[in-house]
PDB file of C-alpha atoms in Angstrom:
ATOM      1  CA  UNK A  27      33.088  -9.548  43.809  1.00 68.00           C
ATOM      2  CA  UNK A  28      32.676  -5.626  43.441  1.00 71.00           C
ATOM      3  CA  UNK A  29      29.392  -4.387  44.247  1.00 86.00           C
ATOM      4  CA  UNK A  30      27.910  -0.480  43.570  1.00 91.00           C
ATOM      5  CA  UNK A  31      25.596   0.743  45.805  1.00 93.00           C
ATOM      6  CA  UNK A  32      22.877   3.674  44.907  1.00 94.00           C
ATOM      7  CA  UNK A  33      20.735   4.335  48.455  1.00 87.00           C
ATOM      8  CA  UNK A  34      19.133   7.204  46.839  1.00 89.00           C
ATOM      9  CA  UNK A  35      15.812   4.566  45.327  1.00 92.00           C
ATOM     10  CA  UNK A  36      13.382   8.054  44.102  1.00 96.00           C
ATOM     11  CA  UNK A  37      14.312  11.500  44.523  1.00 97.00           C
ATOM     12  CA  UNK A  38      11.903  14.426  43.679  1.00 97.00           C
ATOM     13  CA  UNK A  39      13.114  17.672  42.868  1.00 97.00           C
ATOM     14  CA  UNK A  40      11.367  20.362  41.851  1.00 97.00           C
ATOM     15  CA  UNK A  41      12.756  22.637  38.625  1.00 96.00           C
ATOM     16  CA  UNK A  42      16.225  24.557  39.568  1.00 96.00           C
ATOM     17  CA  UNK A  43      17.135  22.344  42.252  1.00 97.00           C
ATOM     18  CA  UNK A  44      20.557  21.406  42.412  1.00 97.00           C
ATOM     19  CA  UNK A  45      21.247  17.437  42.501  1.00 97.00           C
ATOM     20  CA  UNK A  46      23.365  14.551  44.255  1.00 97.00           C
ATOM     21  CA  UNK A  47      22.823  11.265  43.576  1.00 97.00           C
ATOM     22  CA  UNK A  48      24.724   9.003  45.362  1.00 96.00           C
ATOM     23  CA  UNK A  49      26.955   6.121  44.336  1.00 97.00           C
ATOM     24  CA  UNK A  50      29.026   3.523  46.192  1.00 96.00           C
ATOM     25  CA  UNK A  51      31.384   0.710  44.644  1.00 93.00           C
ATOM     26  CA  UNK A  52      32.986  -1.952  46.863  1.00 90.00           C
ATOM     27  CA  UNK A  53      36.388  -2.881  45.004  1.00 82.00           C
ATOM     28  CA  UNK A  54      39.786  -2.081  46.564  1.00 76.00           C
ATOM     29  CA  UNK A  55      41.589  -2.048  43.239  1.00 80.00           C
ATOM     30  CA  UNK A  56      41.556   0.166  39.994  1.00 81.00           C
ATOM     31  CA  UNK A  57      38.235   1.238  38.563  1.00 85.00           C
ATOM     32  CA  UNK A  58      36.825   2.742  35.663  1.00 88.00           C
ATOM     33  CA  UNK A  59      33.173   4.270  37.030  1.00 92.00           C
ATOM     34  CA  UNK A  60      30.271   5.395  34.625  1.00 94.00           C
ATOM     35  CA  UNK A  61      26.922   7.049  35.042  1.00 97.00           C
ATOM     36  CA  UNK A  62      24.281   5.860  32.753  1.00 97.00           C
ATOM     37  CA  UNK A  63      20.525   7.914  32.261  1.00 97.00           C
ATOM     38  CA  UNK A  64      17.655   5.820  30.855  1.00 95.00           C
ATOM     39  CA  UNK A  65      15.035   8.230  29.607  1.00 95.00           C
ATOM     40  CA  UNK A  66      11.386   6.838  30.030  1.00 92.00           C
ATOM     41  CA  UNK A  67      11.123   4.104  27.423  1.00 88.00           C
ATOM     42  CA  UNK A  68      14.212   4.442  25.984  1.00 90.00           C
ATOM     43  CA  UNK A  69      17.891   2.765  26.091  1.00 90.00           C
ATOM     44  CA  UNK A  70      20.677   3.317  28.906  1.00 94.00           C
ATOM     45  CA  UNK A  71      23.016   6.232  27.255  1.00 95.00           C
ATOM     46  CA  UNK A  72      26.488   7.267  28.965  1.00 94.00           C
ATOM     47  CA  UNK A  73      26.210  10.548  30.468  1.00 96.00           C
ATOM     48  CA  UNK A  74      29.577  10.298  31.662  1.00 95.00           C
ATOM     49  CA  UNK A  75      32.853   8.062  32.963  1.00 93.00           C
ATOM     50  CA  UNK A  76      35.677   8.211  34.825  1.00 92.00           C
ATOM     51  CA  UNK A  77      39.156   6.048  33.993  1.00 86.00           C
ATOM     52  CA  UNK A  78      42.179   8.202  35.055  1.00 85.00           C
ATOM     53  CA  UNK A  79      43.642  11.650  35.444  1.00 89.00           C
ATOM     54  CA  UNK A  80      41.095  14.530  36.979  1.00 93.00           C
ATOM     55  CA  UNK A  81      38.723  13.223  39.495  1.00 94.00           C
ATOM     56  CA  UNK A  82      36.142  15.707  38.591  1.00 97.00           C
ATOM     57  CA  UNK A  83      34.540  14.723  34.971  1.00 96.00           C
ATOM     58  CA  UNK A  84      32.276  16.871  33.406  1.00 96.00           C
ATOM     59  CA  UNK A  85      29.464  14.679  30.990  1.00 95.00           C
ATOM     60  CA  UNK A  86      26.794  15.582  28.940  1.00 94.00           C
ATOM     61  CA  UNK A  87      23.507  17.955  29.270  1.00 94.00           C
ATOM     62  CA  UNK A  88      25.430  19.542  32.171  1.00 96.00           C
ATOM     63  CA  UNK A  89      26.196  16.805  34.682  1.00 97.00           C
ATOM     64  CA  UNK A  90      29.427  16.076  36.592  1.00 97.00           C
ATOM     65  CA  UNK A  91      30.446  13.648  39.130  1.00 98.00           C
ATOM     66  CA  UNK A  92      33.757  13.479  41.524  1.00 97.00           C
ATOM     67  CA  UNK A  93      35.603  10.069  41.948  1.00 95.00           C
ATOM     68  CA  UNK A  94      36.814  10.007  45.533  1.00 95.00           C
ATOM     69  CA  UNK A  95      38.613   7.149  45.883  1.00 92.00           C
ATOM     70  CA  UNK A  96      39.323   6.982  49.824  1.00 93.00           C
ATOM     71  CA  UNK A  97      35.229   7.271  49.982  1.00 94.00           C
ATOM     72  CA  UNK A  98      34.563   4.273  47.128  1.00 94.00           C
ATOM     73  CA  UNK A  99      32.214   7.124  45.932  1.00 96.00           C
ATOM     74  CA  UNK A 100      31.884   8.438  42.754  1.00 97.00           C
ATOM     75  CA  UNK A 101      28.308  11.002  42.820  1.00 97.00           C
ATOM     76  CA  UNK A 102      26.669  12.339  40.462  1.00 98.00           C
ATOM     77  CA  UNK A 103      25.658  16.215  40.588  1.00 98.00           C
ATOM     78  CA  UNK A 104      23.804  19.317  38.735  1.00 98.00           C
ATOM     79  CA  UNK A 105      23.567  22.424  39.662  1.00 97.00           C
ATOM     80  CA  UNK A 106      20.302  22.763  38.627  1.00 97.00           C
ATOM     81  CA  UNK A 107      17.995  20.342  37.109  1.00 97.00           C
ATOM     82  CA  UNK A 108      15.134  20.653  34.429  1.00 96.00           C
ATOM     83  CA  UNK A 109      12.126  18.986  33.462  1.00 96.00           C
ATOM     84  CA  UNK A 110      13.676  16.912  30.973  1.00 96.00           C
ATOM     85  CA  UNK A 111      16.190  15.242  33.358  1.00 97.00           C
ATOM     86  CA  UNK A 112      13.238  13.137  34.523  1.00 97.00           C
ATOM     87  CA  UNK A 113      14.722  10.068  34.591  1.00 97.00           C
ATOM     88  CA  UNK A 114      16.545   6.964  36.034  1.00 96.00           C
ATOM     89  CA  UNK A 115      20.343   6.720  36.361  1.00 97.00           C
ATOM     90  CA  UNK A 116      22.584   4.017  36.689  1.00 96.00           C
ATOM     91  CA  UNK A 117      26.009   4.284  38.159  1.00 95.00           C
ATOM     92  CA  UNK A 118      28.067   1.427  37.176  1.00 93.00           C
ATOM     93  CA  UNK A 119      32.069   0.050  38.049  1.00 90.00           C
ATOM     94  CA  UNK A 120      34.421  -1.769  35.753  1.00 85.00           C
ATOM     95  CA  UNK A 121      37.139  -3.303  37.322  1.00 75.00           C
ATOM     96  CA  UNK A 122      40.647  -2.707  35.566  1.00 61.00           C
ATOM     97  CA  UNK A 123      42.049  -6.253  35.260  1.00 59.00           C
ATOM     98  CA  UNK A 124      41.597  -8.406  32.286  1.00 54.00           C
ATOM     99  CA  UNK A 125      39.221 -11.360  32.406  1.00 48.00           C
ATOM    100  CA  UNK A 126      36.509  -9.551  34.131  1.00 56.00           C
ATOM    101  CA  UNK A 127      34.758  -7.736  31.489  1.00 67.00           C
ATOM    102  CA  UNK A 128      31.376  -7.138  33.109  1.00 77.00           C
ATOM    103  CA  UNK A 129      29.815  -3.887  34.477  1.00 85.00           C
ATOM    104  CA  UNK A 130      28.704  -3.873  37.387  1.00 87.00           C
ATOM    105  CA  UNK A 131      25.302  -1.923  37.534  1.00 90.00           C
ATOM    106  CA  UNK A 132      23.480   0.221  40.602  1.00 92.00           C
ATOM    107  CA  UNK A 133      20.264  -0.615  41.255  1.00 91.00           C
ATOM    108  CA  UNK A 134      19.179   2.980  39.932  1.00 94.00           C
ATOM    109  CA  UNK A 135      17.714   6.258  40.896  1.00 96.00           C
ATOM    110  CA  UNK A 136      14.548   7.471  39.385  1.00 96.00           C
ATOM    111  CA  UNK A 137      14.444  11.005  39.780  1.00 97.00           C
ATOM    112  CA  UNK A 138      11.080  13.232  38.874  1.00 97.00           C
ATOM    113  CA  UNK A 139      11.606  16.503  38.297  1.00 97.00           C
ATOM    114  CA  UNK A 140       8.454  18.462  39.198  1.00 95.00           C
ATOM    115  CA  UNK A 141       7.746  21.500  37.019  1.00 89.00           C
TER     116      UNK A 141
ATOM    117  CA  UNK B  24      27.154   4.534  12.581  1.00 64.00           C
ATOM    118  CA  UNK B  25      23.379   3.013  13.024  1.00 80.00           C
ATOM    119  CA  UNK B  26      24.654   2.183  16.643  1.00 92.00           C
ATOM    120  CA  UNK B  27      23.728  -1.471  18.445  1.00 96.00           C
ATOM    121  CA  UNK B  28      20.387  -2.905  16.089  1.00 97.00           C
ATOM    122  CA  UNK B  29      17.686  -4.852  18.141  1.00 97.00           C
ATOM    123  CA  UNK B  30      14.911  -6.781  16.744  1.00 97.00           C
ATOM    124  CA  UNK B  31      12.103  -7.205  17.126  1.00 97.00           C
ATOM    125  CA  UNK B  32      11.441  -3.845  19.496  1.00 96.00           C
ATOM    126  CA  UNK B  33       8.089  -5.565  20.628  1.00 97.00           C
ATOM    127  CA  UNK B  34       7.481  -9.084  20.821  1.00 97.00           C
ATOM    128  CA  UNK B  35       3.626 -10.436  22.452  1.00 98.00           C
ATOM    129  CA  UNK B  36       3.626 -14.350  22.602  1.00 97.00           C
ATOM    130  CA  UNK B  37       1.710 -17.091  24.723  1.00 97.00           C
ATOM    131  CA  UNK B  38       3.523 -19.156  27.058  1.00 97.00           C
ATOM    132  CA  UNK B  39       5.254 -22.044  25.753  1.00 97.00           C
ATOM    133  CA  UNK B  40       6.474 -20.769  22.634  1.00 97.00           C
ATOM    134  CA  UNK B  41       9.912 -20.144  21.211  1.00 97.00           C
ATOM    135  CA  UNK B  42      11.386 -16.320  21.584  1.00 98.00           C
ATOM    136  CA  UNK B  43      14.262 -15.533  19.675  1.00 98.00           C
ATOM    137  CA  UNK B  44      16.025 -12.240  20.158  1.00 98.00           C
ATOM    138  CA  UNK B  45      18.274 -10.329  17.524  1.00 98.00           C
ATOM    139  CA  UNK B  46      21.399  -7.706  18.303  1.00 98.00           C
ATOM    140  CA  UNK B  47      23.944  -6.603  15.706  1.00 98.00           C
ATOM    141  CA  UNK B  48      26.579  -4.768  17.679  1.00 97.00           C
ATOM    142  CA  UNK B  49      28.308  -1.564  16.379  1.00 94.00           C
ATOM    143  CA  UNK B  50      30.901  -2.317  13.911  1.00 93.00           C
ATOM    144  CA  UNK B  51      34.443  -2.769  15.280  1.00 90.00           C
ATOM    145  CA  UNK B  52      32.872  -3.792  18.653  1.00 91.00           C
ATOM    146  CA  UNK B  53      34.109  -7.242  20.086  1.00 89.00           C
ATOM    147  CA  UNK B  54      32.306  -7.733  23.381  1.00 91.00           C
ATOM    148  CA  UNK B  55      28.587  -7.870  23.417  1.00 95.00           C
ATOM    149  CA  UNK B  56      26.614  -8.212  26.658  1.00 95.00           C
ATOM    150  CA  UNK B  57      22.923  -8.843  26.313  1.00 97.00           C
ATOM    151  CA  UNK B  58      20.877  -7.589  29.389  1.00 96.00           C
ATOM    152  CA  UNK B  59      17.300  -8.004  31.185  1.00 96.00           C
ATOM    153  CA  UNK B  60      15.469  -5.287  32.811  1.00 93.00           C
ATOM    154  CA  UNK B  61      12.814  -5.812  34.689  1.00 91.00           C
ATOM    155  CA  UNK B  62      10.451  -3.473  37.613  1.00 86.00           C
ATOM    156  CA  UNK B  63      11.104  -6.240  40.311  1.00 85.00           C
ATOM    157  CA  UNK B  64      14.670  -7.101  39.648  1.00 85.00           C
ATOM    158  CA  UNK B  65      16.381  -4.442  37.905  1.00 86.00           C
ATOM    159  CA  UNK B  66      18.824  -4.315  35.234  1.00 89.00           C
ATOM    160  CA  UNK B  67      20.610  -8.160  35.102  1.00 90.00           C
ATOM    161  CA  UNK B  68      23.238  -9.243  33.232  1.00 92.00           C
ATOM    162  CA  UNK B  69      22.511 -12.470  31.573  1.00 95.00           C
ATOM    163  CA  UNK B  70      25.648 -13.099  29.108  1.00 95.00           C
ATOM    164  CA  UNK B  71      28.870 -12.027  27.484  1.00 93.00           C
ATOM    165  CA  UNK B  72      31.056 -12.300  24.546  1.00 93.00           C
ATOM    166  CA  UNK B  73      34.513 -11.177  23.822  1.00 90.00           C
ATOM    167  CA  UNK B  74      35.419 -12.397  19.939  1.00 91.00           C
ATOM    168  CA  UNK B  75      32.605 -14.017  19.499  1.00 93.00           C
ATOM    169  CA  UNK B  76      33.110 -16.440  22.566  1.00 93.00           C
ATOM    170  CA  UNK B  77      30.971 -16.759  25.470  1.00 93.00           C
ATOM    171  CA  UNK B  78      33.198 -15.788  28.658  1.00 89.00           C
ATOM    172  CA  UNK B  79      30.385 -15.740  30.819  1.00 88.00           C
ATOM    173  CA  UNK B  80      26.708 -17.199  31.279  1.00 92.00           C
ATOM    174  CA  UNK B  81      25.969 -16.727  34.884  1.00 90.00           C
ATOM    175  CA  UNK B  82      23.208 -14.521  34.737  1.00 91.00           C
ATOM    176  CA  UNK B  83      21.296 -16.572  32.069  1.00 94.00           C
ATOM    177  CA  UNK B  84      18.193 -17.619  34.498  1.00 88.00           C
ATOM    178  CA  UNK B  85      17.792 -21.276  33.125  1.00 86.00           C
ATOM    179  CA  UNK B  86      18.134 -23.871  30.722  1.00 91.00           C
ATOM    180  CA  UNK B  87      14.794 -21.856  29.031  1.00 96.00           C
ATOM    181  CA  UNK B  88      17.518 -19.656  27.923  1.00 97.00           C
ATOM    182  CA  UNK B  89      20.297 -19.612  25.368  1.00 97.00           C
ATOM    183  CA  UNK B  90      22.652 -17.136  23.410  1.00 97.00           C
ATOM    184  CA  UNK B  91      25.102 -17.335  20.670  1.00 97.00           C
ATOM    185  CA  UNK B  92      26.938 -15.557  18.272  1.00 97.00           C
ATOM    186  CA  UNK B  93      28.080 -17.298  15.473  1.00 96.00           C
ATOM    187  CA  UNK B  94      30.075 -13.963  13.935  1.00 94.00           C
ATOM    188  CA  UNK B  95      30.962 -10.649  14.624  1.00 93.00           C
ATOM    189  CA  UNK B  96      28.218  -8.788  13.771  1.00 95.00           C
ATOM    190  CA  UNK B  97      25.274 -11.041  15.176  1.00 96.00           C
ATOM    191  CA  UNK B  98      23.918 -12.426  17.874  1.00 98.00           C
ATOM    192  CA  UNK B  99      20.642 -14.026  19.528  1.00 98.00           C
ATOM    193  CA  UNK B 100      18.927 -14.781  22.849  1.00 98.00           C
ATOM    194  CA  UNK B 101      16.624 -17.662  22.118  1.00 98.00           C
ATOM    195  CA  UNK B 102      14.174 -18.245  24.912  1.00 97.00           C
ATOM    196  CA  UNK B 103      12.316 -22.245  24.879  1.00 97.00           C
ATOM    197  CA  UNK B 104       9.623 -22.403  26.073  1.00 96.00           C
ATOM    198  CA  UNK B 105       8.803 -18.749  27.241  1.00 97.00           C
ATOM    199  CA  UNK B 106       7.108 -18.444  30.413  1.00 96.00           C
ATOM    200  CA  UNK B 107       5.101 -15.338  31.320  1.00 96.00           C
ATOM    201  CA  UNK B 108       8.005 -14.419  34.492  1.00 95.00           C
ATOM    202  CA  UNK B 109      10.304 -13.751  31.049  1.00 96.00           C
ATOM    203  CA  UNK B 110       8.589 -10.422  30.354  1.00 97.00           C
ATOM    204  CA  UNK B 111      10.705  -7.941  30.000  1.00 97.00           C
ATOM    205  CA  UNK B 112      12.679  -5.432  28.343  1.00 95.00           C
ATOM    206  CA  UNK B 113      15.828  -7.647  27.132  1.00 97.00           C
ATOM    207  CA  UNK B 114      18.750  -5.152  26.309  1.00 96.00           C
ATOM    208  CA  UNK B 115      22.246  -5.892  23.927  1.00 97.00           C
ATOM    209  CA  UNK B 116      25.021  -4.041  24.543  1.00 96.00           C
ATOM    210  CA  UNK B 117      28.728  -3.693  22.541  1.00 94.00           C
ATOM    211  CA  UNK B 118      31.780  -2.633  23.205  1.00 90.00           C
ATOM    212  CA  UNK B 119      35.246  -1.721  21.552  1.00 83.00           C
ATOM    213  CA  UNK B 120      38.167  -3.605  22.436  1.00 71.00           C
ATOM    214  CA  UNK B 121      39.975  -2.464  25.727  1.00 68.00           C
ATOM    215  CA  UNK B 122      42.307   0.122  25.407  1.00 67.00           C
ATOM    216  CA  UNK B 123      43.016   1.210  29.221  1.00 63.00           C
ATOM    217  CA  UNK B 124      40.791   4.645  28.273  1.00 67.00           C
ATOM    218  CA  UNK B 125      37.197   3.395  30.319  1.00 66.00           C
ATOM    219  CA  UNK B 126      35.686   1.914  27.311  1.00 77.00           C
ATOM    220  CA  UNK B 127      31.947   2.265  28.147  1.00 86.00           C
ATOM    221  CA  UNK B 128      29.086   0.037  26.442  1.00 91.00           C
ATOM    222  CA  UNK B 129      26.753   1.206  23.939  1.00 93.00           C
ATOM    223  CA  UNK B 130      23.187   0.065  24.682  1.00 95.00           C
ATOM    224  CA  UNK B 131      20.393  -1.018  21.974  1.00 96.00           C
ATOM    225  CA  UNK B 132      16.869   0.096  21.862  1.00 94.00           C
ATOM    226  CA  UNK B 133      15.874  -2.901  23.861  1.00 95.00           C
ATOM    227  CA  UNK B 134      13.015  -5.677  22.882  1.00 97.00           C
ATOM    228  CA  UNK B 135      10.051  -5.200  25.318  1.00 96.00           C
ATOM    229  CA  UNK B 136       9.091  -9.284  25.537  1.00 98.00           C
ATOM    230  CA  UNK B 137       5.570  -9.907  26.853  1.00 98.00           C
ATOM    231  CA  UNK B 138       4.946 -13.413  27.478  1.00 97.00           C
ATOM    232  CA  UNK B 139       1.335 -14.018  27.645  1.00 96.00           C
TER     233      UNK B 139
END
């Protein structure tokens, strides 16, 4: 069964930092990958995904994250961070293959930005 | 479009009692997932639809729990008897049929469950 992997549990950064959170998916086959941010007492939204084509996607509020497929890596990065990106993220994988449905979610980051 | 609908948001109940949990999935969505999260364990998968049919119930901890949705647009997570280990923030999820293009879930605004 695919696995994701996010080794990165906390990460403190302080304003203006730039940012790489790690993520790691265990499935030889085709993928579709997707970071998810949960703002404190809130819902998971998509802040971005990655199915085909450019292996450099650009999401919301100024994140991006590279698919490298010879790594099984697909991290998450911005240049620099602000206050409000305090946060968890979730990277999740979606195998491409009918009858398996399910996302397979990280175990999450929580990152504090310090002011 | 209202997005995924959750109700209650808050539920507070003593131990033993029936929980029942409500999600109406965006419109034109045919899988729904429903979701625990939880300090100690993370965010779990419990259950999933496609067309209204449960494909798979792995996650669901226990007999305790239960899910069904008897159309489209509805679905619960019953929970009998609740036990105080069932508090938790108990997300539903939709999403539009596959179409090859990374169709991502929409998430609800959760039911924080406190089992007392």
């Amino acid at each position: 069964a695919q696995s994701v992997s996010q080794h990165n549990h906390h990460v403190i950064l302080s304003e203006a930092a730039s940012l790489e959170l790690g993520c790691n998916y265990s499935y030889g086959g085709t993928v579709n990958l997707f970071w998810y941010v949960q703002y404190p007492g809130q819902h998971l939204q998509l802040l971005l995904k990655y199915f085909s084509g450019d292996p450099l996607v650009k999401g919301i509020k100024g994140f991006e994250a590279e698919f490298i497929k010879s790594k099984f890596s697909f991290n998450l990065r911005k240049p620099s961070v602000q206050w409000s990106d305090t946060a968890e993220y979730f990277c999740a994988v979606d195998i491409s293959n009918f009858g398996n449905e399910k996302l397979t979610f990280g175990t999450g980051t929580r990152l504090t930005i310090i002011p | 479009d209202a997005g995924v609908i959750q109700s209650p948001r808050h539920e507070v109940t003593e131990m033993g009692q029936e929980v029942t949990l409500r999600c109406k999935p965006i419109s034109g969505h045919n899988s729904l997932f429903w979701y625990r999260q939880t300090m100690m364990r993370g965010l779990e998968l419990l259950i999933y639809f496609n067309n209204n049919v449960p494909i798979d119930d792995s996650g669901m901890p226990e007999d305790r729990f239960s899910a069904k949705m008897p159309n489209a647009s509805f679905s619960t997570l019953k929970i009998q008897p609740s036990e105080p280990r069932d508090s938790a923030v108990y997300f539903c999820a939709s999403r539009i049929p596959r179409t090859g293009l990374g169709n991502e879930q929409f998430f609800g605004p959760g039911t924080r469950l406190t089992v007392l």
